[in-house]
mmCIF file of C-alpha atoms in Angstrom:
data_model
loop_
_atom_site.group_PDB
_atom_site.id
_atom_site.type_symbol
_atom_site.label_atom_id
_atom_site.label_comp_id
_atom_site.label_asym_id
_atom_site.label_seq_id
_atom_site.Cartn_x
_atom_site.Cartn_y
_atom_site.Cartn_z
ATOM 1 C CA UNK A 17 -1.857 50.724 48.814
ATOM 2 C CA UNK A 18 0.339 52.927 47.128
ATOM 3 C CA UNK A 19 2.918 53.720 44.255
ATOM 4 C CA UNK A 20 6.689 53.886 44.685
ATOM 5 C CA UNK A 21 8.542 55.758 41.915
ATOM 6 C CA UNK A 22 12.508 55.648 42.125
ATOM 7 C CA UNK A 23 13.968 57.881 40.012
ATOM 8 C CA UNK A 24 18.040 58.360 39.877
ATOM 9 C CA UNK A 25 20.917 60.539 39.132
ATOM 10 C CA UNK A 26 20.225 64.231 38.755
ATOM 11 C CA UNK A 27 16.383 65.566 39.179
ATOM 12 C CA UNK A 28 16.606 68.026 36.717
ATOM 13 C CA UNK A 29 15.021 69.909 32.987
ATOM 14 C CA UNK A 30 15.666 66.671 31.413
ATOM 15 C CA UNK A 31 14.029 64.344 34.070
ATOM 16 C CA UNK A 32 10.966 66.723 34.384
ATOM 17 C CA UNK A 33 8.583 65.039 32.046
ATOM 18 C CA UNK A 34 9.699 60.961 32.939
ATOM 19 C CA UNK A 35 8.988 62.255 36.717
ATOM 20 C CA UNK A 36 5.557 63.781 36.074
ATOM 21 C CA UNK A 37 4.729 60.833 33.623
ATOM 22 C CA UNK A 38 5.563 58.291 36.771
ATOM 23 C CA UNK A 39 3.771 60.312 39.140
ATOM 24 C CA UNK A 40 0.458 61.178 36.933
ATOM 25 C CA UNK A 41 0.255 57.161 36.273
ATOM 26 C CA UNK A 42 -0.080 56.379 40.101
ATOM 27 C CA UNK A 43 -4.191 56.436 39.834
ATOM 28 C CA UNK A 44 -6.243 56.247 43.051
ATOM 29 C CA UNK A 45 -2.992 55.653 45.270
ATOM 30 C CA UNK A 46 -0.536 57.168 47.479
ATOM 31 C CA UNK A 47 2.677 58.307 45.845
ATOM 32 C CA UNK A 48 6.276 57.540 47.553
ATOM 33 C CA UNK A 49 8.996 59.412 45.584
ATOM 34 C CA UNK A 50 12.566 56.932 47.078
ATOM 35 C CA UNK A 51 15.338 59.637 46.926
ATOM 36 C CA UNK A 52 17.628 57.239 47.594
ATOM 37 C CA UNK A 53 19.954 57.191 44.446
ATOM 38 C CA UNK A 54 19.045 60.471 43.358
ATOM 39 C CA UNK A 55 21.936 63.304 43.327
ATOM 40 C CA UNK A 56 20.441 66.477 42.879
ATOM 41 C CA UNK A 57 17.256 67.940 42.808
ATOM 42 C CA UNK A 58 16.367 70.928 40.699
ATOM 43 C CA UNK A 59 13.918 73.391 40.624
ATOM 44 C CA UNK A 60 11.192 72.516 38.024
ATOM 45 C CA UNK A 61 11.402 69.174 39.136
ATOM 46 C CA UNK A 62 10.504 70.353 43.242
ATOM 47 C CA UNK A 63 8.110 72.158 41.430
ATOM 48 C CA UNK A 64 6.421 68.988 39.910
ATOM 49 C CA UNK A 65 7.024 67.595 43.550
ATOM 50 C CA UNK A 66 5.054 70.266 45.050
ATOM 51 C CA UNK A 67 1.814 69.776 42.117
ATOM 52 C CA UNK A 68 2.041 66.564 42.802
ATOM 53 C CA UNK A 69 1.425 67.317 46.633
ATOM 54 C CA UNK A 70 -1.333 69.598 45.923
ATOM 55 C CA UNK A 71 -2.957 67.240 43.365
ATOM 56 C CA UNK A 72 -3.052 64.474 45.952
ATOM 57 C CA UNK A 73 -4.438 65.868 49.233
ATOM 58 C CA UNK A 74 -7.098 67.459 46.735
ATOM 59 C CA UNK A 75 -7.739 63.755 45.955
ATOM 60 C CA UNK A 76 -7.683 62.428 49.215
ATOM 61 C CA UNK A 77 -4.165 60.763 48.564
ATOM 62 C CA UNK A 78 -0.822 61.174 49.893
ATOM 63 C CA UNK A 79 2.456 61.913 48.836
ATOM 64 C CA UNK A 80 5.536 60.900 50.601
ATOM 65 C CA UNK A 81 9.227 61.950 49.901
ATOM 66 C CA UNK A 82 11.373 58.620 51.735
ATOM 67 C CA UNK A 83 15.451 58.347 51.691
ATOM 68 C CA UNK A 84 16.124 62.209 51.391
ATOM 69 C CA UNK A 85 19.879 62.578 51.795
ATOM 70 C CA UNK A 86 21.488 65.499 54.169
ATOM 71 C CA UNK A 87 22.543 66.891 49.927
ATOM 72 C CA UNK A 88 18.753 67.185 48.941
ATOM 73 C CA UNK A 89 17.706 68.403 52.933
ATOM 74 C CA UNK A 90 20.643 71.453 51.861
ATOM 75 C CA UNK A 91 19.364 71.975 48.019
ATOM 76 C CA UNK A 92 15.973 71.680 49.537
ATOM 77 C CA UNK A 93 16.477 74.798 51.582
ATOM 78 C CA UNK A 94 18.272 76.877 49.483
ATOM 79 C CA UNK A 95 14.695 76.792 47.500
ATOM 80 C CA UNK A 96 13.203 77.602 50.751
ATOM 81 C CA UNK A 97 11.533 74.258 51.210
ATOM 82 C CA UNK A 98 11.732 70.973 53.395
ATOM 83 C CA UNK A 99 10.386 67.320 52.521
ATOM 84 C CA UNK A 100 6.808 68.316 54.136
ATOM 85 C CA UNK A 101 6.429 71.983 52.826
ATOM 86 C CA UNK A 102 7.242 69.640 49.087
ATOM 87 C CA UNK A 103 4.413 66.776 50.291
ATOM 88 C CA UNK A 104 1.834 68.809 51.487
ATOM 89 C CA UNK A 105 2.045 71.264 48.207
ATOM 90 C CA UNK A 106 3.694 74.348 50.654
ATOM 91 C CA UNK A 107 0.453 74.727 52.438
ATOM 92 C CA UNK A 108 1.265 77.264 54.864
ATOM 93 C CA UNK A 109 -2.693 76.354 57.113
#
């Protein structure tokens, strides 16, 4: 079982506290974040991305990052990070 947020438009300061709200209320289930109508992706909110990831596998849960356009895969990298390095909390082992 698990919990599919979808948020939209631009992931930015303003959506940073409705993202970790949706994400902290998925209890004692996988998360899937759908990027597929969001725009951008900024920063803090990777950044919650990436807690999330760590929070989960220290759980024994997953979190999954599904529809990522080629526009996230680009502002991805210019952070220095891909859809797994954000799911798996940038665990380098």
């Amino acid at each position: 079982m698990h919990s599919v947020i979808a948020p939209q438009g631009k992931l930015d300061l303003t959506a940073v506290p409705a993202l970790y709200a949706q994400i902290s209320a998925a209890n004692d289930v996988d998360v899937e974040v759908d990027l597929t109508h969001v725009s951008q992706v900024g920063a803090l909110c990777a950044q919650v991305l990436i807690a999330a990831g760590v929070h989960l596998r220290a759980t024994n849960r997953r979190l999954s990052l599904s529809n990522v356009s080629d526009t996230l895969l680009r502002q991805f990298s210019v952070m220095g990070l891909t859809p797994e390095r954000i799911t798996e909390g940038c665990n380098d082992t």
